[in-house]
CSV table of C-alpha atoms in Angstrom, one decimal:
chain,number,residue,atom,x,y,z
A,1,UNK,CA,31.6,-33.2,-20.9
A,2,UNK,CA,30.5,-36.1,-23.0
A,3,UNK,CA,28.0,-38.5,-21.4
A,4,UNK,CA,27.4,-42.1,-22.4
A,5,UNK,CA,23.8,-43.2,-21.6
A,6,UNK,CA,22.6,-46.8,-21.7
A,7,UNK,CA,20.3,-49.1,-19.9
A,8,UNK,CA,17.5,-51.6,-20.3
A,9,UNK,CA,15.8,-52.5,-23.5
A,10,UNK,CA,12.1,-51.7,-23.6
A,11,UNK,CA,11.0,-55.3,-23.4
A,12,UNK,CA,13.2,-55.8,-20.3
A,13,UNK,CA,11.1,-53.2,-18.6
A,14,UNK,CA,7.8,-54.5,-19.9
A,15,UNK,CA,7.3,-51.5,-22.2
A,16,UNK,CA,5.7,-52.3,-25.6
A,17,UNK,CA,4.4,-48.9,-26.6
A,18,UNK,CA,5.9,-45.4,-26.4
A,19,UNK,CA,2.8,-44.1,-24.6
A,20,UNK,CA,3.5,-46.4,-21.6
A,21,UNK,CA,3.7,-44.4,-18.4
A,22,UNK,CA,7.1,-46.0,-17.6
A,23,UNK,CA,8.6,-44.1,-20.6
A,24,UNK,CA,7.4,-40.8,-19.2
A,25,UNK,CA,8.9,-41.5,-15.9
A,26,UNK,CA,12.3,-42.6,-17.4
A,27,UNK,CA,12.4,-39.5,-19.6
A,28,UNK,CA,11.5,-37.4,-16.6
A,29,UNK,CA,14.3,-38.9,-14.6
A,30,UNK,CA,16.8,-38.5,-17.5
A,31,UNK,CA,15.8,-34.9,-18.2
A,32,UNK,CA,16.4,-34.0,-14.5
A,33,UNK,CA,19.7,-35.8,-14.6
A,34,UNK,CA,20.8,-34.1,-17.9
A,35,UNK,CA,19.8,-30.6,-16.5
A,36,UNK,CA,22.1,-31.2,-13.5
A,37,UNK,CA,24.9,-32.5,-15.7
A,38,UNK,CA,24.4,-29.5,-18.1
A,39,UNK,CA,25.1,-27.2,-15.2
A,40,UNK,CA,28.3,-29.2,-14.6
A,41,UNK,CA,29.4,-28.8,-18.2
A,42,UNK,CA,27.5,-31.4,-20.2
A,43,UNK,CA,27.9,-30.8,-23.9
A,44,UNK,CA,27.0,-34.2,-25.5
A,45,UNK,CA,24.6,-37.0,-24.7
A,46,UNK,CA,25.9,-40.0,-26.6
A,47,UNK,CA,23.9,-43.2,-26.7
A,48,UNK,CA,23.3,-46.2,-28.9
A,49,UNK,CA,20.0,-46.7,-30.7
A,50,UNK,CA,18.6,-49.7,-28.9
A,51,UNK,CA,14.9,-49.7,-28.2
A,52,UNK,CA,14.4,-48.6,-24.6
A,53,UNK,CA,16.6,-46.4,-22.4
A,54,UNK,CA,19.0,-45.5,-25.2
A,55,UNK,CA,16.3,-44.1,-27.5
A,56,UNK,CA,14.4,-42.5,-24.6
A,57,UNK,CA,17.7,-40.8,-23.5
A,58,UNK,CA,18.1,-39.4,-27.0
A,59,UNK,CA,14.5,-38.2,-27.1
A,60,UNK,CA,14.8,-36.6,-23.6
A,61,UNK,CA,18.0,-34.8,-24.6
A,62,UNK,CA,16.4,-33.6,-27.8
A,63,UNK,CA,13.4,-32.3,-25.9
A,64,UNK,CA,15.8,-30.4,-23.6
A,65,UNK,CA,17.4,-28.6,-26.5
A,66,UNK,CA,14.6,-26.0,-26.4
A,67,UNK,CA,15.9,-24.9,-23.0
A,68,UNK,CA,19.5,-25.8,-23.7
A,69,UNK,CA,20.2,-25.2,-27.4
A,70,UNK,CA,24.0,-25.8,-26.9
A,71,UNK,CA,23.3,-29.4,-25.9
A,72,UNK,CA,24.2,-31.9,-28.6
A,73,UNK,CA,22.9,-35.5,-29.0
A,74,UNK,CA,24.6,-38.3,-30.8
A,75,UNK,CA,23.5,-41.8,-31.8
A,76,UNK,CA,26.4,-44.3,-32.1
A,77,UNK,CA,25.8,-47.8,-33.5
A,78,UNK,CA,28.1,-50.8,-33.0
A,79,UNK,CA,27.8,-51.9,-36.6
A,80,UNK,CA,26.3,-50.7,-39.9
A,81,UNK,CA,22.7,-51.5,-40.8
A,82,UNK,CA,21.8,-51.3,-37.1
A,83,UNK,CA,18.1,-51.9,-36.6
A,84,UNK,CA,17.5,-53.3,-40.1
A,85,UNK,CA,16.1,-56.5,-38.6
A,86,UNK,CA,13.5,-54.6,-36.6
A,87,UNK,CA,9.8,-54.4,-37.6
A,88,UNK,CA,8.8,-51.4,-39.8
A,89,UNK,CA,7.4,-49.4,-36.9
A,90,UNK,CA,10.6,-49.6,-34.9
A,91,UNK,CA,12.8,-48.9,-37.9
A,92,UNK,CA,10.6,-45.7,-38.5
A,93,UNK,CA,11.2,-44.7,-34.9
A,94,UNK,CA,14.9,-45.0,-35.3
A,95,UNK,CA,14.9,-43.2,-38.6
A,96,UNK,CA,12.9,-40.3,-37.1
A,97,UNK,CA,15.3,-40.1,-34.2
A,98,UNK,CA,18.3,-40.1,-36.5
A,99,UNK,CA,16.8,-37.1,-38.3
A,100,UNK,CA,16.7,-35.1,-35.0
A,101,UNK,CA,20.1,-35.8,-33.5
A,102,UNK,CA,23.3,-33.8,-34.1
A,103,UNK,CA,25.4,-36.7,-35.1
A,104,UNK,CA,24.9,-40.4,-36.1
A,105,UNK,CA,27.5,-43.0,-37.1
A,106,UNK,CA,28.4,-46.6,-36.8
A,107,UNK,CA,31.6,-47.7,-35.1
A,108,UNK,CA,32.0,-50.7,-37.5
A,109,UNK,CA,31.3,-50.1,-41.2
A,110,UNK,CA,30.3,-53.8,-41.5
A,111,UNK,CA,26.9,-55.3,-40.7
A,112,UNK,CA,26.7,-57.4,-37.6
A,113,UNK,CA,29.3,-60.2,-37.8
A,114,UNK,CA,30.4,-61.1,-34.3
A,115,UNK,CA,30.3,-60.0,-30.6
A,116,UNK,CA,33.7,-58.4,-31.1
A,117,UNK,CA,31.8,-55.5,-32.7
A,118,UNK,CA,29.9,-55.0,-29.5
A,119,UNK,CA,33.1,-55.1,-27.5
A,120,UNK,CA,34.6,-52.5,-29.9
A,121,UNK,CA,31.5,-50.4,-29.4
A,122,UNK,CA,32.0,-50.4,-25.6
A,123,UNK,CA,35.7,-49.5,-26.0
A,124,UNK,CA,34.8,-46.7,-28.4
A,125,UNK,CA,32.1,-45.3,-26.0
A,126,UNK,CA,34.5,-45.5,-23.0
A,127,UNK,CA,37.3,-43.8,-24.9
A,128,UNK,CA,35.1,-41.1,-26.3
A,129,UNK,CA,33.0,-40.1,-23.3
A,130,UNK,CA,33.9,-38.6,-19.9
A,131,UNK,CA,31.4,-40.4,-17.8
A,132,UNK,CA,28.4,-42.8,-18.0
A,133,UNK,CA,24.8,-43.0,-16.8
A,134,UNK,CA,23.1,-46.3,-16.7
A,135,UNK,CA,19.5,-47.2,-15.9
A,136,UNK,CA,20.4,-50.6,-14.6
A,137,UNK,CA,20.0,-52.6,-11.5
A,138,UNK,CA,22.4,-55.5,-10.9
A,139,UNK,CA,19.7,-57.3,-9.0
A,140,UNK,CA,17.6,-57.4,-12.2
A,141,UNK,CA,20.2,-58.5,-14.8
A,142,UNK,CA,19.5,-57.9,-18.5
A,143,UNK,CA,21.3,-56.9,-21.6
A,144,UNK,CA,22.9,-53.8,-20.0
A,145,UNK,CA,24.9,-56.2,-17.8
A,146,UNK,CA,27.7,-56.2,-20.3
A,147,UNK,CA,27.9,-52.4,-20.5
A,148,UNK,CA,27.7,-52.2,-16.7
A,149,UNK,CA,30.6,-54.6,-16.4
A,150,UNK,CA,32.7,-52.8,-19.0
A,151,UNK,CA,32.0,-49.4,-17.3
A,152,UNK,CA,32.8,-50.7,-13.9
A,153,UNK,CA,36.1,-52.3,-15.1
A,154,UNK,CA,37.1,-49.1,-17.0
A,155,UNK,CA,36.3,-46.9,-14.0
A,156,UNK,CA,38.7,-48.9,-11.8
A,157,UNK,CA,41.6,-47.5,-13.8
A,158,UNK,CA,40.3,-44.2,-15.1
A,159,UNK,CA,38.8,-41.1,-13.8
A,160,UNK,CA,35.4,-42.1,-15.2
A,161,UNK,CA,32.3,-41.2,-13.0
A,162,UNK,CA,29.4,-43.6,-13.3
A,163,UNK,CA,25.8,-42.7,-12.3
A,164,UNK,CA,23.5,-45.6,-11.8
A,165,UNK,CA,19.7,-45.5,-11.6
A,166,UNK,CA,18.3,-48.7,-10.1
A,167,UNK,CA,14.7,-49.9,-9.6
A,168,UNK,CA,14.4,-47.9,-6.4
A,169,UNK,CA,15.5,-44.8,-8.2
A,170,UNK,CA,12.9,-45.5,-10.9
A,171,UNK,CA,10.2,-45.9,-8.2
A,172,UNK,CA,11.2,-42.7,-6.5
A,173,UNK,CA,11.1,-40.9,-9.9
A,174,UNK,CA,7.7,-42.4,-10.6
A,175,UNK,CA,6.4,-41.1,-7.2
A,176,UNK,CA,7.9,-37.6,-7.9
A,177,UNK,CA,6.5,-37.5,-11.4
A,178,UNK,CA,3.1,-38.4,-10.1
A,179,UNK,CA,3.2,-35.7,-7.4
A,180,UNK,CA,4.3,-33.1,-9.9
A,181,UNK,CA,1.3,-34.0,-12.1
A,182,UNK,CA,-1.0,-32.9,-9.2
A,183,UNK,CA,0.7,-29.5,-8.9
């Protein structure tokens, strides 16, 4: 099974450093989810490279490879030169992540030119994955709204399971994570 993972950008969650406790909680939640999915046949975690949930999903999957060496991780970008406008620290984070994944490529071979490249990215991800996981809450709209809408629309006409983790799920994961720290 190939799983598309996407969600909020880091700034949308108020995360401005990788040592933010929210990152630990989100990676904890994703690791648990990936372990369950692995038992159901998960082979690939496929995500974009956006700062936030997408990079954290790739990091969580990479960390799980110690226990599940068959698990593969892919970064797919909507266009070439993805992240080139970011500051040096964020470009370094992306470069480091690229060196750890099993596969990395851009859907469009051109640098960013138009929103059509983002639509093509969504179509590619939907056509090349078997289900999706989103960390997104429609009550708190943000950039993932467009992926959420695309996934929902696609799932209406295709056998395409969608798992959503909303703000309540994140709070539950934070509570569980905190409890496990005490054990």
